[in-house]
PDB file of C-alpha atoms and ligand atoms in Angstrom:
ATOM      1  CA  MET A  27     172.913-177.170-231.983  1.00 85.00           C
ATOM      2  CA  PRO A  28     169.722-175.318-232.889  1.00 94.00           C
ATOM      3  CA  SER A  29     169.881-171.608-233.595  1.00 96.00           C
ATOM      4  CA  VAL A  30     168.507-168.620-231.689  1.00 98.00           C
ATOM      5  CA  GLN A  31     167.247-165.465-233.389  1.00 98.00           C
ATOM      6  CA  THR A  32     168.998-162.216-232.411  1.00 98.00           C
ATOM      7  CA  THR A  33     168.814-158.671-233.749  1.00 98.00           C
ATOM      8  CA  ALA A  34     171.758-159.626-236.007  1.00 98.00           C
ATOM      9  CA  GLY A  35     170.109-162.811-237.269  1.00 98.00           C
ATOM     10  CA  PRO A  36     170.341-166.399-236.084  1.00 98.00           C
ATOM     11  CA  ILE A  37     173.236-167.587-233.933  1.00 98.00           C
ATOM     12  CA  ASP A  38     174.111-171.110-232.925  1.00 97.00           C
ATOM     13  CA  ALA A  39     172.731-171.791-229.446  1.00 97.00           C
ATOM     14  CA  SER A  40     176.209-172.898-228.361  1.00 97.00           C
ATOM     15  CA  ALA A  41     177.387-169.299-228.935  1.00 97.00           C
ATOM     16  CA  MET A  42     174.970-167.783-226.380  1.00 98.00           C
ATOM     17  CA  GLY A  43     177.460-167.983-223.517  1.00 97.00           C
ATOM     18  CA  ARG A  44     176.767-166.105-220.303  1.00 98.00           C
ATOM     19  CA  THR A  45     173.219-164.787-220.561  1.00 98.00           C
ATOM     20  CA  LEU A  46     171.143-162.256-218.682  1.00 98.00           C
ATOM     21  CA  CYS A  47     167.761-163.752-219.462  1.00 98.00           C
ATOM     22  CA  HIS A  48     165.493-160.879-218.393  1.00 98.00           C
ATOM     23  CA  GLU A  49     166.650-157.269-218.800  1.00 98.00           C
ATOM     24  CA  HIS A  50     165.092-154.296-220.567  1.00 98.00           C
ATOM     25  CA  LEU A  51     167.050-151.888-222.778  1.00 98.00           C
ATOM     26  CA  ARG A  52     164.266-149.327-222.523  1.00 98.00           C
ATOM     27  CA  THR A  53     160.787-149.499-221.045  1.00 97.00           C
ATOM     28  CA  SER A  54     158.217-146.897-221.919  1.00 96.00           C
ATOM     29  CA  SER A  55     154.504-146.255-222.037  1.00 95.00           C
ATOM     30  CA  GLU A  56     154.257-146.609-225.786  1.00 93.00           C
ATOM     31  CA  ALA A  57     151.066-144.584-226.222  1.00 93.00           C
ATOM     32  CA  VAL A  58     152.683-141.667-224.364  1.00 96.00           C
ATOM     33  CA  ARG A  59     155.832-141.955-226.472  1.00 96.00           C
ATOM     34  CA  PHE A  60     153.789-141.971-229.687  1.00 95.00           C
ATOM     35  CA  GLN A  61     151.612-138.996-228.702  1.00 97.00           C
ATOM     36  CA  PHE A  62     154.092-136.857-226.775  1.00 98.00           C
ATOM     37  CA  PRO A  63     157.558-137.627-228.146  1.00 96.00           C
ATOM     38  CA  HIS A  64     158.870-134.332-226.789  1.00 97.00           C
ATOM     39  CA  LEU A  65     158.777-135.878-223.299  1.00 97.00           C
ATOM     40  CA  TYR A  66     161.619-138.236-224.272  1.00 97.00           C
ATOM     41  CA  ASP A  67     165.327-137.847-224.918  1.00 96.00           C
ATOM     42  CA  ALA A  68     166.013-140.721-227.299  1.00 95.00           C
ATOM     43  CA  GLU A  69     169.771-140.160-227.386  1.00 97.00           C
ATOM     44  CA  ALA A  70     170.011-140.194-223.584  1.00 97.00           C
ATOM     45  CA  GLU A  71     167.983-143.432-223.561  1.00 97.00           C
ATOM     46  CA  PHE A  72     170.313-144.927-226.147  1.00 98.00           C
ATOM     47  CA  GLU A  73     173.423-143.923-224.181  1.00 98.00           C
ATOM     48  CA  ALA A  74     171.954-145.386-220.973  1.00 97.00           C
ATOM     49  CA  ALA A  75     171.204-148.703-222.697  1.00 98.00           C
ATOM     50  CA  VAL A  76     174.671-148.874-224.232  1.00 98.00           C
ATOM     51  CA  ALA A  77     176.286-148.131-220.852  1.00 98.00           C
ATOM     52  CA  GLN A  78     174.311-150.866-219.075  1.00 98.00           C
ATOM     53  CA  VAL A  79     175.023-153.439-221.778  1.00 98.00           C
ATOM     54  CA  ARG A  80     178.739-152.626-221.850  1.00 98.00           C
ATOM     55  CA  ALA A  81     178.929-152.909-218.054  1.00 98.00           C
ATOM     56  CA  ALA A  82     177.319-156.371-218.181  1.00 98.00           C
ATOM     57  CA  MET A  83     179.689-157.444-220.964  1.00 98.00           C
ATOM     58  CA  GLU A  84     182.629-156.560-218.720  1.00 98.00           C
ATOM     59  CA  HIS A  85     181.370-159.376-216.483  1.00 98.00           C
ATOM     60  CA  GLY A  86     181.410-161.862-219.353  1.00 98.00           C
ATOM     61  CA  VAL A  87     177.802-161.482-220.507  1.00 98.00           C
ATOM     62  CA  ARG A  88     177.508-162.303-224.211  1.00 98.00           C
ATOM     63  CA  THR A  89     173.730-162.475-224.634  1.00 98.00           C
ATOM     64  CA  ILE A  90     170.857-160.407-223.253  1.00 98.00           C
ATOM     65  CA  VAL A  91     167.231-161.497-223.528  1.00 98.00           C
ATOM     66  CA  ASP A  92     164.919-158.462-223.595  1.00 98.00           C
ATOM     67  CA  PRO A  93     161.253-159.359-223.042  1.00 98.00           C
ATOM     68  CA  ALA A  94     159.916-156.004-224.240  1.00 98.00           C
ATOM     69  CA  CYS A  95     156.660-156.518-226.125  1.00 97.00           C
ATOM     70  CA  MET A  96     153.433-154.621-226.804  1.00 96.00           C
ATOM     71  CA  ASP A  97     152.660-152.154-223.946  1.00 95.00           C
ATOM     72  CA  LEU A  98     156.333-152.015-222.866  1.00 96.00           C
ATOM     73  CA  GLY A  99     157.547-149.954-225.803  1.00 96.00           C
ATOM     74  CA  ARG A 100     159.312-152.697-227.747  1.00 97.00           C
ATOM     75  CA  ASP A 101     161.376-151.100-230.525  1.00 97.00           C
ATOM     76  CA  ALA A 102     163.385-153.398-232.788  1.00 98.00           C
ATOM     77  CA  GLY A 103     165.274-150.508-234.419  1.00 98.00           C
ATOM     78  CA  PHE A 104     166.407-149.161-231.057  1.00 98.00           C
ATOM     79  CA  ALA A 105     167.430-152.660-229.930  1.00 98.00           C
ATOM     80  CA  ARG A 106     169.469-153.229-233.092  1.00 98.00           C
ATOM     81  CA  ARG A 107     171.286-149.893-232.648  1.00 98.00           C
ATOM     82  CA  VAL A 108     172.258-150.882-229.093  1.00 98.00           C
ATOM     83  CA  ALA A 109     173.416-154.322-230.237  1.00 98.00           C
ATOM     84  CA  GLU A 110     175.494-152.839-233.057  1.00 98.00           C
ATOM     85  CA  ALA A 111     177.091-150.272-230.745  1.00 98.00           C
ATOM     86  CA  THR A 112     178.042-152.856-228.119  1.00 98.00           C
ATOM     87  CA  GLY A 113     178.437-156.216-229.887  1.00 98.00           C
ATOM     88  CA  ILE A 114     175.981-157.882-227.499  1.00 98.00           C
ATOM     89  CA  GLN A 115     173.839-160.758-228.821  1.00 98.00           C
ATOM     90  CA  LEU A 116     170.346-159.413-228.261  1.00 98.00           C
ATOM     91  CA  VAL A 117     167.257-161.635-228.218  1.00 98.00           C
ATOM     92  CA  LEU A 118     163.800-160.064-228.686  1.00 98.00           C
ATOM     93  CA  ALA A 119     160.247-161.123-227.881  1.00 98.00           C
ATOM     94  CA  THR A 120     156.781-160.835-229.288  1.00 98.00           C
ATOM     95  CA  GLY A 121     153.657-160.740-227.178  1.00 98.00           C
ATOM     96  CA  ILE A 122     151.454-158.522-225.066  1.00 97.00           C
ATOM     97  CA  TYR A 123     152.041-157.271-221.550  1.00 96.00           C
ATOM     98  CA  GLY A 124     148.587-155.792-220.993  1.00 91.00           C
ATOM     99  CA  GLU A 125     148.146-152.376-219.405  1.00 76.00           C
ATOM    100  CA  HIS A 126     147.396-152.879-215.706  1.00 74.00           C
ATOM    101  CA  TYR A 127     147.811-156.593-216.359  1.00 78.00           C
ATOM    102  CA  SER A 128     144.201-157.009-217.403  1.00 78.00           C
ATOM    103  CA  PHE A 129     143.384-154.816-220.369  1.00 77.00           C
ATOM    104  CA  ILE A 130     143.749-155.905-223.966  1.00 86.00           C
ATOM    105  CA  ALA A 131     143.607-153.380-226.822  1.00 91.00           C
ATOM    106  CA  HIS A 132     140.169-153.050-228.467  1.00 92.00           C
ATOM    107  CA  HIS A 133     141.698-154.323-231.691  1.00 95.00           C
ATOM    108  CA  PHE A 134     142.357-157.723-230.143  1.00 94.00           C
ATOM    109  CA  GLU A 135     139.380-157.679-227.776  1.00 92.00           C
ATOM    110  CA  THR A 136     137.021-158.075-230.718  1.00 93.00           C
ATOM    111  CA  ARG A 137     139.091-160.770-232.458  1.00 96.00           C
ATOM    112  CA  ASP A 138     139.866-164.326-231.445  1.00 96.00           C
ATOM    113  CA  GLU A 139     142.948-166.132-230.112  1.00 97.00           C
ATOM    114  CA  ASP A 140     144.000-167.434-233.506  1.00 98.00           C
ATOM    115  CA  TYR A 141     143.999-163.940-235.006  1.00 98.00           C
ATOM    116  CA  LEU A 142     146.266-162.832-232.172  1.00 97.00           C
ATOM    117  CA  ALA A 143     148.442-165.931-232.592  1.00 98.00           C
ATOM    118  CA  ASP A 144     148.846-164.991-236.291  1.00 98.00           C
ATOM    119  CA  ALA A 145     150.195-161.585-235.236  1.00 98.00           C
ATOM    120  CA  PHE A 146     152.738-163.246-232.937  1.00 98.00           C
ATOM    121  CA  VAL A 147     153.743-165.807-235.589  1.00 98.00           C
ATOM    122  CA  HIS A 148     154.403-162.944-238.010  1.00 98.00           C
ATOM    123  CA  ASP A 149     157.016-161.529-235.619  1.00 98.00           C
ATOM    124  CA  LEU A 150     158.562-164.961-235.064  1.00 98.00           C
ATOM    125  CA  GLU A 151     158.743-165.925-238.732  1.00 98.00           C
ATOM    126  CA  GLN A 152     158.819-162.676-240.758  1.00 98.00           C
ATOM    127  CA  GLY A 153     160.188-159.918-238.542  1.00 98.00           C
ATOM    128  CA  VAL A 154     159.242-157.220-236.055  1.00 98.00           C
ATOM    129  CA  GLN A 155     157.856-153.787-236.945  1.00 98.00           C
ATOM    130  CA  GLY A 156     158.777-153.950-240.616  1.00 97.00           C
ATOM    131  CA  THR A 157     162.356-155.121-239.992  1.00 98.00           C
ATOM    132  CA  GLU A 158     163.838-158.519-240.773  1.00 97.00           C
ATOM    133  CA  ILE A 159     164.629-158.932-237.039  1.00 98.00           C
ATOM    134  CA  ARG A 160     162.750-161.974-235.803  1.00 98.00           C
ATOM    135  CA  SER A 161     161.472-162.495-232.278  1.00 98.00           C
ATOM    136  CA  ALA A 162     162.842-165.581-230.562  1.00 98.00           C
ATOM    137  CA  PHE A 163     160.151-166.097-227.942  1.00 98.00           C
ATOM    138  CA  LEU A 164     156.684-165.103-226.716  1.00 98.00           C
ATOM    139  CA  LYS A 165     155.868-162.897-223.749  1.00 98.00           C
ATOM    140  CA  THR A 166     152.681-162.893-221.681  1.00 97.00           C
ATOM    141  CA  ALA A 167     151.756-161.420-218.310  1.00 97.00           C
ATOM    142  CA  ALA A 168     149.403-162.116-215.423  1.00 97.00           C
ATOM    143  CA  ASP A 169     149.457-160.171-212.183  1.00 96.00           C
ATOM    144  CA  GLU A 170     147.163-159.056-209.356  1.00 95.00           C
ATOM    145  CA  PRO A 171     143.913-159.049-211.398  1.00 95.00           C
ATOM    146  CA  GLY A 172     144.524-162.729-212.216  1.00 95.00           C
ATOM    147  CA  ILE A 173     143.319-164.454-215.371  1.00 95.00           C
ATOM    148  CA  THR A 174     140.966-161.855-216.849  1.00 94.00           C
ATOM    149  CA  PRO A 175     139.424-162.601-220.286  1.00 93.00           C
ATOM    150  CA  GLY A 176     142.097-160.437-221.946  1.00 94.00           C
ATOM    151  CA  VAL A 177     144.929-162.152-220.071  1.00 96.00           C
ATOM    152  CA  GLU A 178     143.558-165.583-220.925  1.00 96.00           C
ATOM    153  CA  LYS A 179     143.305-164.664-224.614  1.00 96.00           C
ATOM    154  CA  VAL A 180     146.940-163.540-224.709  1.00 97.00           C
ATOM    155  CA  HIS A 181     148.095-166.749-222.977  1.00 98.00           C
ATOM    156  CA  ARG A 182     146.098-169.007-225.298  1.00 98.00           C
ATOM    157  CA  ALA A 183     147.312-167.096-228.364  1.00 98.00           C
ATOM    158  CA  ALA A 184     150.938-167.329-227.171  1.00 98.00           C
ATOM    159  CA  ALA A 185     150.504-171.051-226.597  1.00 98.00           C
ATOM    160  CA  ARG A 186     149.143-171.527-230.125  1.00 98.00           C
ATOM    161  CA  ALA A 187     151.940-169.433-231.650  1.00 98.00           C
ATOM    162  CA  SER A 188     154.453-171.518-229.677  1.00 98.00           C
ATOM    163  CA  LEU A 189     152.931-174.753-230.975  1.00 98.00           C
ATOM    164  CA  ARG A 190     153.031-173.461-234.559  1.00 98.00           C
ATOM    165  CA  THR A 191     156.633-172.205-234.441  1.00 98.00           C
ATOM    166  CA  GLY A 192     158.404-174.031-231.617  1.00 98.00           C
ATOM    167  CA  ALA A 193     159.158-170.689-229.911  1.00 98.00           C
ATOM    168  CA  PRO A 194     159.334-170.750-226.100  1.00 98.00           C
ATOM    169  CA  ILE A 195     157.214-168.577-223.814  1.00 98.00           C
ATOM    170  CA  MET A 196     158.164-166.248-220.964  1.00 98.00           C
ATOM    171  CA  ALA A 197     155.260-165.430-218.656  1.00 98.00           C
ATOM    172  CA  HIS A 198     155.388-162.507-216.208  1.00 98.00           C
ATOM    173  CA  SER A 199     153.797-163.818-213.015  1.00 97.00           C
ATOM    174  CA  ARG A 200     152.840-162.642-209.523  1.00 97.00           C
ATOM    175  CA  PRO A 201     153.693-165.321-206.953  1.00 97.00           C
ATOM    176  CA  ALA A 202     151.715-163.491-204.251  1.00 97.00           C
ATOM    177  CA  SER A 203     148.600-164.308-206.312  1.00 97.00           C
ATOM    178  CA  ARG A 204     149.966-167.730-207.333  1.00 97.00           C
ATOM    179  CA  THR A 205     149.366-166.791-210.975  1.00 97.00           C
ATOM    180  CA  GLY A 206     152.141-169.100-212.221  1.00 98.00           C
ATOM    181  CA  LEU A 207     149.939-172.124-211.557  1.00 98.00           C
ATOM    182  CA  ASP A 208     146.993-170.658-213.512  1.00 98.00           C
ATOM    183  CA  GLN A 209     149.279-169.617-216.373  1.00 98.00           C
ATOM    184  CA  MET A 210     150.775-173.116-216.569  1.00 98.00           C
ATOM    185  CA  ARG A 211     147.281-174.646-216.603  1.00 98.00           C
ATOM    186  CA  ILE A 212     146.399-172.585-219.691  1.00 98.00           C
ATOM    187  CA  PHE A 213     149.642-173.479-221.491  1.00 98.00           C
ATOM    188  CA  LEU A 214     149.281-177.187-220.662  1.00 98.00           C
ATOM    189  CA  ASP A 215     145.607-177.098-221.647  1.00 98.00           C
ATOM    190  CA  GLU A 216     146.654-175.768-225.063  1.00 98.00           C
ATOM    191  CA  GLY A 217     149.201-178.597-225.379  1.00 98.00           C
ATOM    192  CA  VAL A 218     152.452-176.678-224.821  1.00 98.00           C
ATOM    193  CA  ALA A 219     155.325-178.772-223.439  1.00 98.00           C
ATOM    194  CA  PRO A 220     156.148-177.432-219.969  1.00 98.00           C
ATOM    195  CA  GLU A 221     159.875-177.077-220.722  1.00 98.00           C
ATOM    196  CA  LYS A 222     158.952-174.442-223.335  1.00 98.00           C
ATOM    197  CA  VAL A 223     157.776-172.143-220.539  1.00 98.00           C
ATOM    198  CA  MET A 224     159.616-169.788-218.202  1.00 98.00           C
ATOM    199  CA  ILE A 225     157.522-168.436-215.325  1.00 98.00           C
ATOM    200  CA  ALA A 226     159.194-165.079-214.730  1.00 98.00           C
ATOM    201  CA  HIS A 227     159.388-163.366-211.329  1.00 98.00           C
ATOM    202  CA  THR A 228     158.951-166.611-209.380  1.00 98.00           C
ATOM    203  CA  GLY A 229     161.830-165.315-207.241  1.00 98.00           C
ATOM    204  CA  ASP A 230     159.530-162.599-205.875  1.00 97.00           C
ATOM    205  CA  THR A 231     158.465-165.098-203.197  1.00 98.00           C
ATOM    206  CA  ASP A 232     160.307-167.214-200.652  1.00 97.00           C
ATOM    207  CA  ASP A 233     157.322-169.575-200.386  1.00 98.00           C
ATOM    208  CA  LEU A 234     159.076-172.826-201.278  1.00 98.00           C
ATOM    209  CA  ALA A 235     155.820-174.784-201.218  1.00 98.00           C
ATOM    210  CA  TYR A 236     154.377-172.589-203.987  1.00 98.00           C
ATOM    211  CA  ILE A 237     157.608-172.729-205.988  1.00 98.00           C
ATOM    212  CA  GLU A 238     157.835-176.523-205.774  1.00 98.00           C
ATOM    213  CA  GLU A 239     154.154-176.875-206.719  1.00 98.00           C
ATOM    214  CA  LEU A 240     154.959-174.774-209.783  1.00 98.00           C
ATOM    215  CA  LEU A 241     158.185-176.666-210.596  1.00 98.00           C
ATOM    216  CA  ALA A 242     156.226-179.934-210.438  1.00 98.00           C
ATOM    217  CA  LEU A 243     154.296-178.695-213.500  1.00 98.00           C
ATOM    218  CA  GLY A 244     157.588-178.562-215.416  1.00 98.00           C
ATOM    219  CA  PRO A 245     158.464-174.956-216.345  1.00 98.00           C
ATOM    220  CA  TYR A 246     161.718-173.065-215.895  1.00 98.00           C
ATOM    221  CA  ILE A 247     161.456-170.304-213.316  1.00 98.00           C
ATOM    222  CA  GLY A 248     162.855-166.777-213.231  1.00 98.00           C
ATOM    223  CA  MET A 249     164.777-165.710-210.141  1.00 98.00           C
ATOM    224  CA  ASP A 250     164.998-162.556-212.124  1.00 98.00           C
ATOM    225  CA  ARG A 251     164.339-159.444-210.061  1.00 97.00           C
ATOM    226  CA  TYR A 252     167.539-159.083-208.087  1.00 97.00           C
ATOM    227  CA  GLY A 253     167.839-155.499-206.871  1.00 95.00           C
ATOM    228  CA  THR A 254     164.099-154.860-206.584  1.00 92.00           C
ATOM    229  CA  GLU A 255     163.917-154.908-202.819  1.00 88.00           C
ATOM    230  CA  ILE A 256     160.355-153.528-202.921  1.00 87.00           C
ATOM    231  CA  PHE A 257     159.125-156.915-204.184  1.00 90.00           C
ATOM    232  CA  LEU A 258     161.459-159.058-202.029  1.00 94.00           C
ATOM    233  CA  PRO A 259     164.792-158.201-200.398  1.00 95.00           C
ATOM    234  CA  ASP A 260     167.872-159.785-201.965  1.00 96.00           C
ATOM    235  CA  ALA A 261     168.680-161.664-198.757  1.00 97.00           C
ATOM    236  CA  GLN A 262     165.407-163.617-199.046  1.00 97.00           C
ATOM    237  CA  ARG A 263     165.928-164.125-202.778  1.00 98.00           C
ATOM    238  CA  ASN A 264     169.323-165.623-201.972  1.00 98.00           C
ATOM    239  CA  THR A 265     168.143-168.038-199.290  1.00 98.00           C
ATOM    240  CA  THR A 266     165.362-169.174-201.646  1.00 98.00           C
ATOM    241  CA  VAL A 267     167.755-169.766-204.547  1.00 98.00           C
ATOM    242  CA  ALA A 268     170.226-171.550-202.240  1.00 98.00           C
ATOM    243  CA  ALA A 269     167.462-173.807-200.883  1.00 98.00           C
ATOM    244  CA  LEU A 270     166.269-174.674-204.396  1.00 98.00           C
ATOM    245  CA  VAL A 271     169.815-175.408-205.594  1.00 98.00           C
ATOM    246  CA  GLU A 272     170.171-177.677-202.547  1.00 98.00           C
ATOM    247  CA  ARG A 273     167.000-179.492-203.658  1.00 98.00           C
ATOM    248  CA  GLY A 274     168.439-180.038-207.138  1.00 98.00           C
ATOM    249  CA  TYR A 275     166.733-177.267-209.120  1.00 98.00           C
ATOM    250  CA  ALA A 276     169.776-175.271-210.383  1.00 98.00           C
ATOM    251  CA  GLU A 277     169.024-176.352-213.949  1.00 98.00           C
ATOM    252  CA  ARG A 278     165.446-175.055-213.713  1.00 98.00           C
ATOM    253  CA  MET A 279     166.267-171.473-212.629  1.00 98.00           C
ATOM    254  CA  ILE A 280     167.639-168.394-214.352  1.00 98.00           C
ATOM    255  CA  LEU A 281     169.184-165.376-212.616  1.00 98.00           C
ATOM    256  CA  SER A 282     168.529-161.823-213.804  1.00 98.00           C
ATOM    257  CA  HIS A 283     167.467-158.357-212.608  1.00 98.00           C
ATOM    258  CA  ASP A 284     164.450-157.360-214.761  1.00 97.00           C
ATOM    259  CA  ALA A 285     166.309-154.047-214.778  1.00 97.00           C
ATOM    260  CA  CYS A 286     165.507-151.279-217.238  1.00 97.00           C
ATOM    261  CA  ALA A 287     168.349-149.121-218.558  1.00 96.00           C
ATOM    262  CA  THR A 288     165.625-146.467-218.644  1.00 96.00           C
ATOM    263  CA  ILE A 289     161.949-146.669-217.673  1.00 96.00           C
ATOM    264  CA  ASP A 290     159.423-143.845-217.982  1.00 96.00           C
ATOM    265  CA  TRP A 291     156.923-145.211-215.454  1.00 94.00           C
ATOM    266  CA  PHE A 292     158.470-143.165-212.659  1.00 92.00           C
ATOM    267  CA  PRO A 293     160.474-139.950-212.430  1.00 91.00           C
ATOM    268  CA  PRO A 294     164.168-140.991-212.505  1.00 86.00           C
ATOM    269  CA  GLU A 295     164.883-139.748-208.973  1.00 88.00           C
ATOM    270  CA  MET A 296     162.141-142.034-207.626  1.00 89.00           C
ATOM    271  CA  ILE A 297     163.823-145.121-209.133  1.00 87.00           C
ATOM    272  CA  ALA A 298     167.221-144.106-207.762  1.00 84.00           C
ATOM    273  CA  GLN A 299     165.635-143.837-204.316  1.00 87.00           C
ATOM    274  CA  LEU A 300     163.453-146.981-204.425  1.00 86.00           C
ATOM    275  CA  ALA A 301     165.830-149.394-206.169  1.00 88.00           C
ATOM    276  CA  PRO A 302     169.438-148.159-206.130  1.00 89.00           C
ATOM    277  CA  ASN A 303     170.784-151.653-206.982  1.00 92.00           C
ATOM    278  CA  TRP A 304     168.438-152.254-209.906  1.00 93.00           C
ATOM    279  CA  HIS A 305     170.923-152.428-212.788  1.00 96.00           C
ATOM    280  CA  PHE A 306     172.578-154.930-215.141  1.00 98.00           C
ATOM    281  CA  THR A 307     175.638-155.751-212.979  1.00 98.00           C
ATOM    282  CA  HIS A 308     174.205-156.101-209.467  1.00 98.00           C
ATOM    283  CA  LEU A 309     174.285-159.910-209.754  1.00 98.00           C
ATOM    284  CA  PHE A 310     177.977-159.989-210.573  1.00 98.00           C
ATOM    285  CA  GLU A 311     179.063-157.297-208.130  1.00 98.00           C
ATOM    286  CA  THR A 312     177.014-158.332-205.106  1.00 97.00           C
ATOM    287  CA  VAL A 313     174.628-161.278-205.445  1.00 98.00           C
ATOM    288  CA  ILE A 314     176.868-164.040-206.790  1.00 98.00           C
ATOM    289  CA  PRO A 315     179.527-163.524-204.092  1.00 98.00           C
ATOM    290  CA  GLN A 316     176.694-163.778-201.532  1.00 98.00           C
ATOM    291  CA  LEU A 317     175.355-166.981-203.105  1.00 98.00           C
ATOM    292  CA  LEU A 318     178.847-168.524-203.087  1.00 98.00           C
ATOM    293  CA  GLU A 319     179.139-167.567-199.414  1.00 98.00           C
ATOM    294  CA  LEU A 320     175.828-169.325-198.736  1.00 97.00           C
ATOM    295  CA  GLY A 321     177.388-172.502-200.134  1.00 97.00           C
ATOM    296  CA  VAL A 322     175.928-172.415-203.663  1.00 98.00           C
ATOM    297  CA  ALA A 323     178.492-174.102-205.934  1.00 98.00           C
ATOM    298  CA  GLN A 324     180.039-172.243-208.876  1.00 98.00           C
ATOM    299  CA  ASP A 325     178.652-175.017-211.129  1.00 98.00           C
ATOM    300  CA  ALA A 326     175.126-174.116-210.042  1.00 98.00           C
ATOM    301  CA  ILE A 327     175.750-170.415-210.706  1.00 98.00           C
ATOM    302  CA  ASP A 328     177.067-171.310-214.173  1.00 98.00           C
ATOM    303  CA  ALA A 329     174.002-173.466-214.820  1.00 98.00           C
ATOM    304  CA  MET A 330     171.634-170.610-213.924  1.00 98.00           C
ATOM    305  CA  LEU A 331     173.494-168.076-216.100  1.00 98.00           C
ATOM    306  CA  ASP A 332     174.635-170.190-219.062  1.00 97.00           C
ATOM    307  CA  LEU A 333     172.850-173.497-219.330  1.00 97.00           C
ATOM    308  CA  THR A 334     169.262-172.789-218.306  1.00 98.00           C
ATOM    309  CA  PRO A 335     168.731-169.773-220.594  1.00 98.00           C
ATOM    310  CA  ARG A 336     169.987-171.846-223.533  1.00 98.00           C
ATOM    311  CA  ARG A 337     167.860-174.857-222.666  1.00 98.00           C
ATOM    312  CA  TRP A 338     164.732-172.730-222.345  1.00 98.00           C
ATOM    313  CA  LEU A 339     165.383-170.676-225.503  1.00 97.00           C
ATOM    314  CA  ALA A 340     166.825-173.353-227.758  1.00 96.00           C
ATOM    315  CA  GLY A 341     165.991-176.663-226.084  1.00 94.00           C
ATOM    316  CA  ALA A 342     169.698-177.441-226.222  1.00 87.00           C
TER     317      ALA A 342
HETATM  318 ZN1   ZN B  13     160.517-157.577-217.277  1.00 88.09          ZN
END
C-alpha cells in the first residue's frame, strides 16, 4: 500500500486504522499569538490536546487528521509533541484558510498561483516550518463570501500543488452557500481528479439534493461537524447520513467533529455553553449508537471511519 506522511514520518496506509479525519489539536489566531504571546498558556493547550487525543484513542482511534494551516495557527512542533506524548499517528496539512474566508495575505495577493503552489509543495516535499515533518494534504476554504479572488487563488494553487505531488485536498465549504459546487468546478478546471478532493462540512446541511449534486461531481464529503449544533443539530446530521448510507454513499463520507482541543476565537466559557458536545469522543459516546439505532449498519460506520479516510488520503 502507499504511504501517508505523519509527524513521525511516513506510515503504510494500511496502518492508519480508525481515523478521525477532521479534528484540531489547537486553533488560534496566529497573528495574535505571535504579537501577544502572554495571552496564551501553551502548557495548558498542550495538556488539553493530549487529553483529547488520549480519550479518542480509548475508542480505538489510531490516526488523527488535523487540517490546521495558515490562519489557523498550524504548528508542526506542537503537533509532534502531542503525537510523541500520546502515540497517535498525526497527519498534517498545508494550505491557507483565509481570514474571514475572503482575505489573502498581501504577500500572496501580489504573487501568482504558481508561486503559492510552490510554497505548498515545499511543505509537502521538504517539511513544515523548518522541520522535516511533511504535510500529507492541502487545505483550502470557501464560506459565505463565496469565491473571492483570494479564495480562487488559494484553490487554484492547491490544485496545482496536488497535481505536482499527488497530495489530496480538503476544502472547507459552506453548504448554505453551495460553495462545494464552485470549489469542485475550480479543482476540475485545473485537472484534479475528483477522488482527490474532500469537501469538508457538507454535513452542515440536510439538503439531500445539494449533497447528491455535489457527490455527482465525484469528491468525498465530510460529515465532520458532529457536536456543533449551531450549524445543524446532530439529529438532522444523523438522518442525513442514514439517508445517504441507504443510497449507497457510505464509502464517500467521513465522520468527524471538527473539534478543537483548544480554540482562542471565543472565551472558553462561551464554547462550553454553545457547544458542550464538541469534543473528540462525541461520535463514539453518542452519535454512533444513534446511527446504529437508525438502522445504519456497522459495516457502513466502519467504512466512514476506516476506509474512506484512507482512500481519500492514500488512494488505497
Ligand atoms: Zn476544521
